[in-house]
Amino acid sequence: SGRNDHIYDDINLVDLAGHSYGITSDPLTQFAVVYSAIIHDVDHPGVPNAQLVKEKTRNAQIYKKSVAEQNSVKLAWDMLMSDEYSALRACIYQTESDLRRFRQLVVNTVLATDIVDKELQALRKNRWETAFSSSSPPSLTSFGNPDQEEHDNRKATI
């Protein structure tokens, strides 16, 4: 029993969720991140994308950039969409809107693993600056303020 036993008594769980910009409160996003981590290197040939482009591999001719990442998404997505995984899909999403959002999250997350692409680096930097441009994270004062909540929620999708 130290002097900080009650330090967390006044912390609101909404405030804690706000610090993650909605990710902790969105099961679809959480699963998309986990799924992306599992699939991001499916069929990876073990060489950089630049080498695949230089060698003019079949996938490089198809995708042009982020070759390995795009191929991984395609193969894993095709497998997920097969009849064999219909029960899993029913657990992941229930609407076409959720399906589109899940796919976009997966594509963005896997493509983010291509750390060499200069255009993607610039896009990520811009998204980071947009998401974290304010000097302080959301606080309890923003809870219940629709404009601030919309702003915070938008940051979770950047």
JSON list of N, CA, C and O in Angstrom, two decimals, residues 36-69:
[
{"chain": "A", "resi": 36, "resn": "SER", "atom": "N", "xyz": [-3.58, -8.38, -40.87]},
{"chain": "A", "resi": 36, "resn": "SER", "atom": "CA", "xyz": [-2.53, -7.81, -41.72]},
{"chain": "A", "resi": 36, "resn": "SER", "atom": "C", "xyz": [-1.15, -8.28, -41.28]},
{"chain": "A", "resi": 36, "resn": "SER", "atom": "O", "xyz": [-0.29, -8.56, -42.12]},
{"chain": "A", "resi": 37, "resn": "ALA", "atom": "N", "xyz": [-0.93, -8.35, -39.98]},
{"chain": "A", "resi": 37, "resn": "ALA", "atom": "CA", "xyz": [0.35, -8.82, -39.47]},
{"chain": "A", "resi": 37, "resn": "ALA", "atom": "C", "xyz": [0.60, -10.27, -39.88]},
{"chain": "A", "resi": 37, "resn": "ALA", "atom": "O", "xyz": [1.73, -10.64, -40.23]},
{"chain": "A", "resi": 38, "resn": "ILE", "atom": "N", "xyz": [-0.45, -11.06, -39.88]},
{"chain": "A", "resi": 38, "resn": "ILE", "atom": "CA", "xyz": [-0.32, -12.47, -40.26]},
{"chain": "A", "resi": 38, "resn": "ILE", "atom": "C", "xyz": [-0.03, -12.62, -41.75]},
{"chain": "A", "resi": 38, "resn": "ILE", "atom": "O", "xyz": [0.79, -13.44, -42.15]},
{"chain": "A", "resi": 39, "resn": "ILE", "atom": "N", "xyz": [-0.67, -11.82, -42.58]},
{"chain": "A", "resi": 39, "resn": "ILE", "atom": "CA", "xyz": [-0.59, -12.03, -44.04]},
{"chain": "A", "resi": 39, "resn": "ILE", "atom": "C", "xyz": [0.46, -11.19, -44.75]},
{"chain": "A", "resi": 39, "resn": "ILE", "atom": "O", "xyz": [0.72, -11.40, -45.93]},
{"chain": "A", "resi": 40, "resn": "HIS", "atom": "N", "xyz": [1.08, -10.23, -44.08]},
{"chain": "A", "resi": 40, "resn": "HIS", "atom": "CA", "xyz": [1.88, -9.24, -44.80]},
{"chain": "A", "resi": 40, "resn": "HIS", "atom": "C", "xyz": [3.05, -9.81, -45.59]},
{"chain": "A", "resi": 40, "resn": "HIS", "atom": "O", "xyz": [3.54, -9.15, -46.51]},
{"chain": "A", "resi": 41, "resn": "ASP", "atom": "N", "xyz": [3.50, -11.00, -45.29]},
{"chain": "A", "resi": 41, "resn": "ASP", "atom": "CA", "xyz": [4.61, -11.60, -46.05]},
{"chain": "A", "resi": 41, "resn": "ASP", "atom": "C", "xyz": [4.22, -12.89, -46.77]},
{"chain": "A", "resi": 41, "resn": "ASP", "atom": "O", "xyz": [5.08, -13.69, -47.11]},
{"chain": "A", "resi": 42, "resn": "VAL", "atom": "N", "xyz": [2.93, -13.08, -47.02]},
{"chain": "A", "resi": 42, "resn": "VAL", "atom": "CA", "xyz": [2.49, -14.27, -47.75]},
{"chain": "A", "resi": 42, "resn": "VAL", "atom": "C", "xyz": [3.20, -14.30, -49.10]},
{"chain": "A", "resi": 42, "resn": "VAL", "atom": "O", "xyz": [3.21, -13.31, -49.83]},
{"chain": "A", "resi": 43, "resn": "ASP", "atom": "N", "xyz": [3.84, -15.41, -49.42]},
{"chain": "A", "resi": 43, "resn": "ASP", "atom": "CA", "xyz": [4.50, -15.63, -50.72]},
{"chain": "A", "resi": 43, "resn": "ASP", "atom": "C", "xyz": [5.64, -14.64, -50.98]},
{"chain": "A", "resi": 43, "resn": "ASP", "atom": "O", "xyz": [6.01, -14.40, -52.13]},
{"chain": "A", "resi": 44, "resn": "HIS", "atom": "N", "xyz": [6.20, -14.06, -49.93]},
{"chain": "A", "resi": 44, "resn": "HIS", "atom": "CA", "xyz": [7.30, -13.10, -50.12]},
{"chain": "A", "resi": 44, "resn": "HIS", "atom": "C", "xyz": [8.52, -13.84, -50.68]},
{"chain": "A", "resi": 44, "resn": "HIS", "atom": "O", "xyz": [8.93, -14.86, -50.15]},
{"chain": "A", "resi": 45, "resn": "PRO", "atom": "N", "xyz": [9.11, -13.33, -51.76]},
{"chain": "A", "resi": 45, "resn": "PRO", "atom": "CA", "xyz": [10.23, -14.03, -52.39]},
{"chain": "A", "resi": 45, "resn": "PRO", "atom": "C", "xyz": [11.57, -13.84, -51.66]},
{"chain": "A", "resi": 45, "resn": "PRO", "atom": "O", "xyz": [12.56, -14.48, -52.02]},
{"chain": "A", "resi": 46, "resn": "GLY", "atom": "N", "xyz": [11.62, -12.97, -50.67]},
{"chain": "A", "resi": 46, "resn": "GLY", "atom": "CA", "xyz": [12.85, -12.80, -49.92]},
{"chain": "A", "resi": 46, "resn": "GLY", "atom": "C", "xyz": [13.82, -11.78, -50.48]},
{"chain": "A", "resi": 46, "resn": "GLY", "atom": "O", "xyz": [14.96, -11.68, -50.02]},
{"chain": "A", "resi": 47, "resn": "VAL", "atom": "N", "xyz": [13.40, -11.04, -51.49]},
{"chain": "A", "resi": 47, "resn": "VAL", "atom": "CA", "xyz": [14.23, -9.98, -52.05]},
{"chain": "A", "resi": 47, "resn": "VAL", "atom": "C", "xyz": [13.43, -8.68, -52.06]},
{"chain": "A", "resi": 47, "resn": "VAL", "atom": "O", "xyz": [12.20, -8.71, -52.08]},
{"chain": "A", "resi": 48, "resn": "PRO", "atom": "N", "xyz": [14.12, -7.53, -52.08]},
{"chain": "A", "resi": 48, "resn": "PRO", "atom": "CA", "xyz": [13.40, -6.25, -52.07]},
{"chain": "A", "resi": 48, "resn": "PRO", "atom": "C", "xyz": [12.56, -6.04, -53.33]},
{"chain": "A", "resi": 48, "resn": "PRO", "atom": "O", "xyz": [12.86, -6.60, -54.39]},
{"chain": "A", "resi": 49, "resn": "ASN", "atom": "N", "xyz": [11.55, -5.19, -53.20]},
{"chain": "A", "resi": 49, "resn": "ASN", "atom": "CA", "xyz": [10.70, -4.87, -54.34]},
{"chain": "A", "resi": 49, "resn": "ASN", "atom": "C", "xyz": [11.50, -4.32, -55.52]},
{"chain": "A", "resi": 49, "resn": "ASN", "atom": "O", "xyz": [11.20, -4.63, -56.68]},
{"chain": "A", "resi": 50, "resn": "ALA", "atom": "N", "xyz": [12.52, -3.51, -55.24]},
{"chain": "A", "resi": 50, "resn": "ALA", "atom": "CA", "xyz": [13.34, -2.94, -56.31]},
{"chain": "A", "resi": 50, "resn": "ALA", "atom": "C", "xyz": [13.99, -4.04, -57.15]},
{"chain": "A", "resi": 50, "resn": "ALA", "atom": "O", "xyz": [14.09, -3.92, -58.37]},
{"chain": "A", "resi": 51, "resn": "GLN", "atom": "N", "xyz": [14.39, -5.10, -56.49]},
{"chain": "A", "resi": 51, "resn": "GLN", "atom": "CA", "xyz": [14.99, -6.23, -57.22]},
{"chain": "A", "resi": 51, "resn": "GLN", "atom": "C", "xyz": [13.94, -6.94, -58.07]},
{"chain": "A", "resi": 51, "resn": "GLN", "atom": "O", "xyz": [14.21, -7.34, -59.20]},
{"chain": "A", "resi": 52, "resn": "LEU", "atom": "N", "xyz": [12.74, -7.09, -57.55]},
{"chain": "A", "resi": 52, "resn": "LEU", "atom": "CA", "xyz": [11.67, -7.71, -58.32]},
{"chain": "A", "resi": 52, "resn": "LEU", "atom": "C", "xyz": [11.36, -6.90, -59.57]},
{"chain": "A", "resi": 52, "resn": "LEU", "atom": "O", "xyz": [11.14, -7.45, -60.65]},
{"chain": "A", "resi": 53, "resn": "VAL", "atom": "N", "xyz": [11.34, -5.58, -59.42]},
{"chain": "A", "resi": 53, "resn": "VAL", "atom": "CA", "xyz": [11.09, -4.70, -60.57]},
{"chain": "A", "resi": 53, "resn": "VAL", "atom": "C", "xyz": [12.24, -4.79, -61.55]},
{"chain": "A", "resi": 53, "resn": "VAL", "atom": "O", "xyz": [12.03, -4.90, -62.77]},
{"chain": "A", "resi": 54, "resn": "LYS", "atom": "N", "xyz": [13.47, -4.77, -61.05]},
{"chain": "A", "resi": 54, "resn": "LYS", "atom": "CA", "xyz": [14.66, -4.85, -61.90]},
{"chain": "A", "resi": 54, "resn": "LYS", "atom": "C", "xyz": [14.67, -6.15, -62.71]},
{"chain": "A", "resi": 54, "resn": "LYS", "atom": "O", "xyz": [15.02, -6.15, -63.90]},
{"chain": "A", "resi": 55, "resn": "GLU", "atom": "N", "xyz": [14.26, -7.24, -62.06]},
{"chain": "A", "resi": 55, "resn": "GLU", "atom": "CA", "xyz": [14.24, -8.55, -62.74]},
{"chain": "A", "resi": 55, "resn": "GLU", "atom": "C", "xyz": [12.99, -8.73, -63.61]},
{"chain": "A", "resi": 55, "resn": "GLU", "atom": "O", "xyz": [12.86, -9.76, -64.27]},
{"chain": "A", "resi": 56, "resn": "LYS", "atom": "N", "xyz": [12.09, -7.75, -63.56]},
{"chain": "A", "resi": 56, "resn": "LYS", "atom": "CA", "xyz": [10.85, -7.80, -64.34]},
{"chain": "A", "resi": 56, "resn": "LYS", "atom": "C", "xyz": [10.06, -9.09, -64.09]},
{"chain": "A", "resi": 56, "resn": "LYS", "atom": "O", "xyz": [9.59, -9.75, -65.02]},
{"chain": "A", "resi": 57, "resn": "THR", "atom": "N", "xyz": [9.91, -9.41, -62.80]},
{"chain": "A", "resi": 57, "resn": "THR", "atom": "CA", "xyz": [9.16, -10.60, -62.44]},
{"chain": "A", "resi": 57, "resn": "THR", "atom": "C", "xyz": [7.69, -10.42, -62.84]},
{"chain": "A", "resi": 57, "resn": "THR", "atom": "O", "xyz": [7.23, -9.30, -63.07]},
{"chain": "A", "resi": 58, "resn": "ARG", "atom": "N", "xyz": [6.97, -11.51, -62.88]},
{"chain": "A", "resi": 58, "resn": "ARG", "atom": "CA", "xyz": [5.54, -11.46, -63.24]},
{"chain": "A", "resi": 58, "resn": "ARG", "atom": "C", "xyz": [4.78, -10.51, -62.32]},
{"chain": "A", "resi": 58, "resn": "ARG", "atom": "O", "xyz": [4.00, -9.67, -62.77]},
{"chain": "A", "resi": 59, "resn": "ASN", "atom": "N", "xyz": [5.02, -10.63, -61.00]},
{"chain": "A", "resi": 59, "resn": "ASN", "atom": "CA", "xyz": [4.32, -9.76, -60.06]},
{"chain": "A", "resi": 59, "resn": "ASN", "atom": "C", "xyz": [4.72, -8.30, -60.23]},
{"chain": "A", "resi": 59, "resn": "ASN", "atom": "O", "xyz": [3.90, -7.40, -60.07]},
{"chain": "A", "resi": 60, "resn": "ALA", "atom": "N", "xyz": [5.98, -8.04, -60.55]},
{"chain": "A", "resi": 60, "resn": "ALA", "atom": "CA", "xyz": [6.42, -6.67, -60.76]},
{"chain": "A", "resi": 60, "resn": "ALA", "atom": "C", "xyz": [5.73, -6.06, -61.98]},
{"chain": "A", "resi": 60, "resn": "ALA", "atom": "O", "xyz": [5.41, -4.87, -62.00]},
{"chain": "A", "resi": 61, "resn": "GLN", "atom": "N", "xyz": [5.49, -6.87, -62.98]},
{"chain": "A", "resi": 61, "resn": "GLN", "atom": "CA", "xyz": [4.78, -6.38, -64.16]},
{"chain": "A", "resi": 61, "resn": "GLN", "atom": "C", "xyz": [3.32, -6.09, -63.85]},
{"chain": "A", "resi": 61, "resn": "GLN", "atom": "O", "xyz": [2.72, -5.19, -64.42]},
{"chain": "A", "resi": 62, "resn": "ILE", "atom": "N", "xyz": [2.76, -6.84, -62.94]},
{"chain": "A", "resi": 62, "resn": "ILE", "atom": "CA", "xyz": [1.36, -6.64, -62.55]},
{"chain": "A", "resi": 62, "resn": "ILE", "atom": "C", "xyz": [1.22, -5.41, -61.65]},
{"chain": "A", "resi": 62, "resn": "ILE", "atom": "O", "xyz": [0.37, -4.56, -61.86]},
{"chain": "A", "resi": 63, "resn": "TYR", "atom": "N", "xyz": [2.06, -5.30, -60.60]},
{"chain": "A", "resi": 63, "resn": "TYR", "atom": "CA", "xyz": [1.85, -4.31, -59.55]},
{"chain": "A", "resi": 63, "resn": "TYR", "atom": "C", "xyz": [2.71, -3.05, -59.67]},
{"chain": "A", "resi": 63, "resn": "TYR", "atom": "O", "xyz": [2.36, -2.04, -59.10]},
{"chain": "A", "resi": 64, "resn": "LYS", "atom": "N", "xyz": [3.84, -3.11, -60.30]},
{"chain": "A", "resi": 64, "resn": "LYS", "atom": "CA", "xyz": [4.74, -1.97, -60.52]},
{"chain": "A", "resi": 64, "resn": "LYS", "atom": "C", "xyz": [5.43, -1.48, -59.25]},
{"chain": "A", "resi": 64, "resn": "LYS", "atom": "O", "xyz": [6.61, -1.18, -59.27]},
{"chain": "A", "resi": 65, "resn": "LYS", "atom": "N", "xyz": [4.72, -1.31, -58.13]},
{"chain": "A", "resi": 65, "resn": "LYS", "atom": "CA", "xyz": [5.33, -0.86, -56.87]},
{"chain": "A", "resi": 65, "resn": "LYS", "atom": "C", "xyz": [4.68, -1.60, -55.71]},
{"chain": "A", "resi": 65, "resn": "LYS", "atom": "O", "xyz": [3.60, -2.14, -55.85]},
{"chain": "A", "resi": 66, "resn": "SER", "atom": "N", "xyz": [5.39, -1.63, -54.57]},
{"chain": "A", "resi": 66, "resn": "SER", "atom": "CA", "xyz": [4.95, -2.42, -53.42]},
{"chain": "A", "resi": 66, "resn": "SER", "atom": "C", "xyz": [4.54, -3.82, -53.88]},
{"chain": "A", "resi": 66, "resn": "SER", "atom": "O", "xyz": [3.50, -4.36, -53.51]},
{"chain": "A", "resi": 67, "resn": "VAL", "atom": "N", "xyz": [5.40, -4.38, -54.71]},
{"chain": "A", "resi": 67, "resn": "VAL", "atom": "CA", "xyz": [5.11, -5.64, -55.41]},
{"chain": "A", "resi": 67, "resn": "VAL", "atom": "C", "xyz": [4.81, -6.77, -54.44]},
{"chain": "A", "resi": 67, "resn": "VAL", "atom": "O", "xyz": [3.76, -7.42, -54.55]},
{"chain": "A", "resi": 68, "resn": "ALA", "atom": "N", "xyz": [5.72, -7.03, -53.51]},
{"chain": "A", "resi": 68, "resn": "ALA", "atom": "CA", "xyz": [5.53, -8.15, -52.58]},
{"chain": "A", "resi": 68, "resn": "ALA", "atom": "C", "xyz": [4.30, -7.93, -51.70]},
{"chain": "A", "resi": 68, "resn": "ALA", "atom": "O", "xyz": [3.53, -8.87, -51.45]},
{"chain": "A", "resi": 69, "resn": "GLU", "atom": "N", "xyz": [4.11, -6.68, -51.25]},
{"chain": "A", "resi": 69, "resn": "GLU", "atom": "CA", "xyz": [2.99, -6.38, -50.37]},
{"chain": "A", "resi": 69, "resn": "GLU", "atom": "C", "xyz": [1.65, -6.56, -51.09]},
{"chain": "A", "resi": 69, "resn": "GLU", "atom": "O", "xyz": [0.72, -7.16, -50.53]}
]
